[in-house]
Structure formats: structure tokens, C-alpha cells
Amino acid sequence: MASYVFGRCFSALVTLFVVAAIIFVATEVLPGDVATAVLGRDATPKRLAALRAQLQLDRPASARYMDWLYAFVQGDWGYSLARPKQAILPLIGERVRNTLWLSGIAGVIGVLLSLLLGVVAGLKRNTWFDTLVSTLSLIGMSLPEFVIGSLLMLLFGVIWALLPAVTIVQPQATFTALFPSMILPAVTLVIVMVAYILRMVRSSVIDVAHSDYVQMAYLKGVPHRRVVWHHIIPNALIPTINAIALTVAWLIGGVVVVETVFNFPGIGRLLTSAVSDRDLPLVQALGLVGAVFYIGINIVADIATLWLTPRLRTQYWRVADE
Amino acid sequence: MPIQNRRQFLRLAATLGVAGLYTACGSAVPVAQNNVDANKKSTGTLRLVHTLEWAGKEVLDPASPVRFFPTIELLYNRLVRMDETGQLKPELAESWQANEAATEWTFTLRKNVTFHNGAPFTAKDVLYTLNNVMNPKLESPGAAVLALIKTAEVKAPDDHTVVFPLNQPHADFPLLLLHYSMYIIPDGIGEAINTTGVGTGPFSLKQFAPEGVTTVVANPTYWDGAPGVAQVDIVGIADAQGRISALLADQVDYLEATSPDSVALIQQKPDYVLINLPSGSWPVFVMNTTVAPFDDVRVRTAMKLVIDRDAMVKSVLRGYGKVAGDHPVWSGDQYYQDVPRPRDLAKAKALLAEAGFANGLEVTLYTSDIDVNMIPMTVLYKEMAAEAGITVNIQQEAADGYWNDIWMQKPFCCSSWGERTADQVLNEVYRSGATWNETFWSNPTFDGLLDQARQQLDYAQRKAVYQQAQQLLSDEGGAIIPFFTDILSAAHKRVKNINTRYFDYAKVTLEG
């Protein structure tokens, strides 16, 4: 087990290294020159020369990459290009905090709600409840998050005026101050997440409910409630862990859109500004933060799967012992 | 800086068109009085929105390329201002006068004006502001506009007089001081101006947070009387849809320069007023006049004659615009020349035949969604041109890199510009060899007219020369300018005195 976890972490580090290289290549080694891309219509020879010097474009890309990565690991994330004198790490800090609040709330509610709805829909297959939940989840899946977000904003923000339509607070606001503005974006994220996960859970529950061992349990007289809690749910959840992990990791991407729609001051909105601003150091840092989240969540999911599946666990032990 | 988004041109960036009529020599503008009224109370909070156009790097130095609109309008004053009707009026200057040749301008400054930090306003502050604009490190957009001032020779004979010597005669020099980079900042403030915003304006800074909520509060000792509202919040919302939602959800009170798409939404709500103001912003089809077939003036004229301009305004702008006649001076400008250009397919065909394209002409038009109107007008142009036997192949390019790779690179493409005064736009975009001469048109007669106009001190004669230049450009130039766009703004009906083009934030009040 320990060696598996160790191996998994090691491969995660390798992945991160590769992702960092891709981010760097995608943003820095563009055809032409970063400086022309950054300056656009304002590219005078003087400004180009100044920016090239600032970005050290005269040095080979590989050397710049190693320096960047080395500094990054040490916690020196450099300075934002567009916002002079602003170090990236503190700039990102409060935004990461806000995004974690938002996606944390949405993630917990979304996962619990989709498990509940998915299990019930799977057990009560072909009832009105199942049909309703399945239809709603199809609708939820087919609507992009900005449509759901705009609809919620129109209904709850503009027409009924129950909640703030967009976020109008400082990025460094307290949780209490930010909370009312988090409700609509969180609900938007929850709707999209639930739609995906519950379909997975539902079909998994149906599969397990029809498996031989569940039939066996019923035949030997195990009470229904016990079959559900001890046989169906634990076994149905294992295949969904990865679906959940993927969806939670999707949250990191989903918040970019949702934060922009609701003007929520998190890393998503910061990323859209950074991209439109061609603030490459900031884009790189945010890209890596996203990658760390994504890979981290996947490691957690893998370990959880292993933990919940004796079959896999023993298999790994055996491999490790040999 | 060409184009950029339309909002910044609404009232200010435009170094100004509307009839700022006055005679250049000898006459001084009447002295304005400080009208501080002790009984007037500032009440309520006005909530504004800004577009985060610089994505959070906004600063309060008005001369900076990333200056923070609309906050700088609230914190500072200029020497001159536009009143609600578009007349040039004194602000921190009381009066001004030119010498006989219009090469030296003397401004008398208002007395008893203080900055938010208590320092008195004097001629030193004007010199400091000008030097800040001209500082090459800042790369201020105002530097080019004010380049005709001999900065090193500007003098302050006393605390309330400034003398500007110019490199060349300029009969409309005071209009140039309307540029937003000439908002007056205190002497010696240095980089602190970026976050402190110390000015002489109706509001002083309380909190600076471009990505969150910036707050300014009424300046009770404002020289022009305490402002109508006690506080103004400026909220940053980058998403256009988000801004409209914030307005309709009553999270902000006023939204400048929204899109025609949102009109229906705003009109449905009885609590909101739509403010529709004509402007001099224009999109354009650019023909490179040095490349065949556009090097033939007959082809250029034919390309202009195929457009049904009224139809284009109606369908592309939903009627929120004014027909233009292939020159960039708009009807609000004091030197505007009306050039009607009705559709004439027969004449277009005849001209094409004369130029050797009797069997039709095929051209490629590059476009992009960089300006909201470009693609619709391109498609419509293709349809209209087809009726005269011109085949227009549309090539749509990414907005990203458009100004580098397509504009001024391809012989026939779309471009778009914000409002400018006649003198500025004709020199900046159409004079031979100008950096932004996108049509590569070079006409010595035209250049001569521009020089002549600047030296002409008689208003009527100056106007006639500028009009002649516009007519020439319209007839022979390489720009196809079908229309000028209106600017649509919206406000909650409780907000008063905000519905004119040059409204003054100090006069805005909230009702109820």
C-alpha cells in the first residue's frame, strides 16, 4: 500500500513536471515572439526591446524554463507583467482562497446530493422519481454552465431580486461578506456536477442490484435495508469514485466560466484577466496551480478506490511482497 | 492609440468635436465665479461600474496608458471642460488668450482652489502635470496630442498664469487641453498619484480597489460647490452581460456604453432609462490605395457607391447610428462637412467598366469580431456589392493578432476607431506618412489643406478649409465609412443629470 502511494505520488510529480513544460512551451515558445504577442497594436521598437529585456528573451528557452521551474518550486513565483511590482504569490493567495471556498461548498453539496439522488433513482428504477431525476440531469448536462448561471442570475438576481446577481465585494472580503454572492455560483456548479455524477451512480447501482451476489443475498434472506447498505451502496460507489474525482477536478475549469459570469473574485476570473492581458507569468502560475489541484484530486481518488476495494489492495500487497 | 473599446470615447477621450466655438485672438472667455453654496447637501451613494478594461492594473495617474475610468473624472479637474451642450468652458483656468499668430497661449488660473490634501492649486501644478504627460517613461497617450507644446519653454510668470509656447500655430489649442491626460495633479506627487488620486475634483479617494469596489466621497469644499451625491462606488465587472445584470438587479445605478442587444431588456424595465447619444466612433473598410485594384480611384469610388447606408444603419446598428460619407469627421464636430453618398449601382458599374473590370471584380475582405459591428457589416457589404458585379470573398480572422497580422498588411480589411476631433483624425489617420495611415493614401493637396487650416485664425475660413479636406478625402481616399455608431447608456431613473453627453459627475443627484 505504502509503496503504491509512494509510486503514485512519484508519477504525479513526473506528470506535474511534464505539465509545467507544456504550460511553459504553450505560453513562451510561441511562433514569433512573446513580446510582439503581448504588445499587440502598441508594439513600438522601443517597447519591444524593453519587454524582451525584461523577459530575458535573448536566453535559450530551455534555460529560462529551468530557472522558472527552480524559482517556482522555491516559492518565488515572480512578478506579474501587467501589474507592475505585484508579486504573483500574494496576488494569487486570496483568489485561491475564494475559489476554494466556492468550489469546496459546491463540491461537498454536489457530491452528497448526487450520491443521494443517484442511489435513490437507481434503487427505484423506472418510477416517476427516477424518470424525473434522469430527465432533469439530462437537461443539466446539456446546458453549459454559463447558460445555467445566466438563468439563475436572471431569476434570483434580476426578477425576484433575492440574491446578489453579480459579486460586488472586495477580493479580500471575509467569508461572511462573500457568502451571499457565493450562493448562485455554487448552485450553478452543483447543478452541472450533480447531473454528471448522479447518472454514473444510478447506472452503477442498477448494475450492482442485478449482480449475482446481490440476488444471492436476497435469496438467503438478508433484509432489503441490509442488502442496500452493506452490498449495493459500497460496491456501487467504487466505480463512481473516479467519476466524482473527474467532476471535482472539472470544478477547477468550471469555476473559470462561472466566476466570470458572476464576477466572483477567484482564480478563474483572475485567469481570464491574465489571458486577456497577456500576463504570461500569471497565466503560467495559475496553470500550474490548476494542474496541482487536478493531479492532487486524482491521487486522492486513486487511493480512496484502493482503500475501498479489498481486491485491488491485496493484489498490490501481493505485488509488493513478491 | 487607434480603436480600443468604445466606452472610453464617450465623453472624454475624444479630444473633442462638438462646437467649441470661440474666436482665437483677442477675446478672453468671461471669468467664472467659484460658486460654493454652503447650504447644498451631498446625499446618497451613486454606484457606477467599470469594465476592468486594463484587467486590474488600472492606476489613478490620469496620464497613464492604463488610467482608471471613470474614477479619474471624479477626482480631478482639467483647465477647461465641455459643458452639457458641448461648449468649451473654463474649469481650473478662468480665461485664456492667444497671441496674434496663435503660437503662444496664456492661461489665467482659478484662485482659491485646493487639492484634497490641502495644498493650494497654482501654476506649478500645471507645469508638473504637463511634464508628467511628456515623461517618455510613462508613454502617455496624451504625449502625442500635446507634442506641439514647447514643454521646456512653458512659463509660469506668477502663481496663477501659465504661458504655453507652441511649435506651430494652432487656433484650436484649448481643445487639446481637454485630453484626459491633462487632469491636473499636484506638484511633486510622483508615483504616489497612482494609488492616492489627489486632485482638485468634486470627490476625494477613500478606497482604491480596481478589481473590487473603489470608493470616493464628496469633497465638501469643492470650488464649484459640494457635489450632489455624498459617495460614489465604482465596481469592476469585466463581463458585459454581468454589467447589465448588475444594473437590472439594482446593484449599480448607471451603465455606460452597453450593446444594442441589451436595449430590449432595459426597455422592459420601467425603472430604467435608456440614454442614446450620437458619437463619432466609426468602423471602416480600408482599401490600400497603393495596391491594385484599389490604386485606381474609379474602383475606390465604385466600392463606395454600392452601399445602401440607411439599410446598413438599420440592420447592423438597429438604427442606433448615423449615416457617414466616407470621411471620419462626425456630425457633432464643429468642422463637419456633410457628404451625401447615395447608392448608385449604375454609376458603380460604369466606373468599374472604365477601370477595366466590365466583367466583374473579385476582392478579398478581411474581417474579425474585434469590433462588434465588423462581421455584420462585412456580410451586408458582400450582398450589396454583389449587385454591382463585385464578388467579395470574406476572410474572417481571429481577433487575436488582428492588428499585427491583418491591419495595414492586407489590401482590403476592416478597422475601427474611436471618436476624434477633425484636426486630430485627419492628421493622425489620413496625412501622408502618418503612422496610422491605414489606407496609405498620399495626397499633397490634402496635406496642404491640413497645414493651412491650423494656421488659419479666422474661424469661418478655417472651417471652410477643413471641410474642403473632408470632401477631398471622401471623394478620393481609401476609406469606406458607412456610418457612425451611437453610444447607448442606461441609468436607473432615480439618477438625475446624467443623460447628456458631457454631464458633470459633480452635478449628478439621486432622487428618493
mmCIF file of N, CA and C in Angstrom, chain B residues 46 229 273 491-500 503-512:
data_model
loop_
_atom_site.group_PDB
_atom_site.id
_atom_site.type_symbol
_atom_site.label_atom_id
_atom_site.label_comp_id
_atom_site.label_asym_id
_atom_site.label_seq_id
_atom_site.Cartn_x
_atom_site.Cartn_y
_atom_site.Cartn_z
ATOM 1 N N LEU B 46 -23.920 56.976 -5.237
ATOM 2 C CA LEU B 46 -24.085 56.641 -6.647
ATOM 3 C C LEU B 46 -23.188 55.448 -6.940
ATOM 4 N N VAL B 229 -24.002 64.046 -4.800
ATOM 5 C CA VAL B 229 -24.063 62.800 -4.034
ATOM 6 C C VAL B 229 -22.913 62.757 -3.036
ATOM 7 N N VAL B 273 -33.914 54.090 -17.586
ATOM 8 C CA VAL B 273 -33.969 54.958 -18.761
ATOM 9 C C VAL B 273 -32.816 54.599 -19.687
ATOM 10 N N ALA B 491 -29.545 54.090 -17.197
ATOM 11 C CA ALA B 491 -29.458 54.508 -15.804
ATOM 12 C C ALA B 491 -30.769 54.203 -15.098
ATOM 13 N N HIS B 492 -30.680 53.986 -13.798
ATOM 14 C CA HIS B 492 -31.894 53.895 -13.003
ATOM 15 C C HIS B 492 -32.529 55.274 -12.993
ATOM 16 N N LYS B 493 -33.848 55.323 -12.975
ATOM 17 C CA LYS B 493 -34.479 56.638 -13.141
ATOM 18 C C LYS B 493 -34.302 57.545 -11.927
ATOM 19 N N ARG B 494 -33.799 56.985 -10.802
ATOM 20 C CA ARG B 494 -33.547 57.864 -9.660
ATOM 21 C C ARG B 494 -32.325 58.771 -9.876
ATOM 22 N N VAL B 495 -31.496 58.400 -10.853
ATOM 23 C CA VAL B 495 -30.289 59.192 -11.105
ATOM 24 C C VAL B 495 -30.637 60.366 -12.021
ATOM 25 N N LYS B 496 -30.316 61.561 -11.587
ATOM 26 C CA LYS B 496 -30.651 62.749 -12.386
ATOM 27 C C LYS B 496 -29.392 63.414 -12.929
ATOM 28 N N ASN B 497 -29.561 64.152 -14.011
ATOM 29 C CA ASN B 497 -28.485 64.939 -14.637
ATOM 30 C C ASN B 497 -27.350 64.082 -15.179
ATOM 31 N N ILE B 498 -27.692 62.897 -15.676
ATOM 32 C CA ILE B 498 -26.634 62.013 -16.180
ATOM 33 C C ILE B 498 -26.860 61.719 -17.661
ATOM 34 N N ASN B 499 -27.910 62.314 -18.228
ATOM 35 C CA ASN B 499 -28.330 61.878 -19.558
ATOM 36 C C ASN B 499 -27.851 62.761 -20.708
ATOM 37 N N THR B 500 -26.820 63.568 -20.468
ATOM 38 C CA THR B 500 -26.284 64.323 -21.597
ATOM 39 C C THR B 500 -24.870 63.857 -21.879
ATOM 40 N N PHE B 503 -22.088 65.324 -19.339
ATOM 41 C CA PHE B 503 -22.580 65.597 -17.988
ATOM 42 C C PHE B 503 -21.427 65.688 -17.003
ATOM 43 N N ASP B 504 -21.701 66.364 -15.882
ATOM 44 C CA ASP B 504 -20.694 66.599 -14.865
ATOM 45 C C ASP B 504 -21.056 65.743 -13.642
ATOM 46 N N TYR B 505 -20.146 64.873 -13.231
ATOM 47 C CA TYR B 505 -20.453 63.995 -12.094
ATOM 48 C C TYR B 505 -20.769 64.801 -10.838
ATOM 49 N N ALA B 506 -20.222 66.010 -10.718
ATOM 50 C CA ALA B 506 -20.485 66.823 -9.535
ATOM 51 C C ALA B 506 -21.946 67.248 -9.471
ATOM 52 N N LYS B 507 -22.616 67.289 -10.629
ATOM 53 C CA LYS B 507 -24.000 67.765 -10.679
ATOM 54 C C LYS B 507 -25.016 66.632 -10.611
ATOM 55 N N VAL B 508 -24.538 65.394 -10.668
ATOM 56 C CA VAL B 508 -25.456 64.258 -10.636
ATOM 57 C C VAL B 508 -26.090 64.141 -9.250
ATOM 58 N N THR B 509 -27.384 63.908 -9.221
ATOM 59 C CA THR B 509 -28.064 63.749 -7.929
ATOM 60 C C THR B 509 -28.913 62.485 -7.941
ATOM 61 N N LEU B 510 -29.284 62.031 -6.759
ATOM 62 C CA LEU B 510 -30.155 60.867 -6.635
ATOM 63 C C LEU B 510 -31.477 61.333 -6.058
ATOM 64 N N GLU B 511 -32.548 60.814 -6.608
ATOM 65 C CA GLU B 511 -33.875 61.246 -6.194
ATOM 66 C C GLU B 511 -34.522 60.122 -5.401
ATOM 67 N N GLY B 512 -35.089 60.458 -4.263
ATOM 68 C CA GLY B 512 -35.846 59.470 -3.495
ATOM 69 C C GLY B 512 -34.980 58.451 -2.789
#
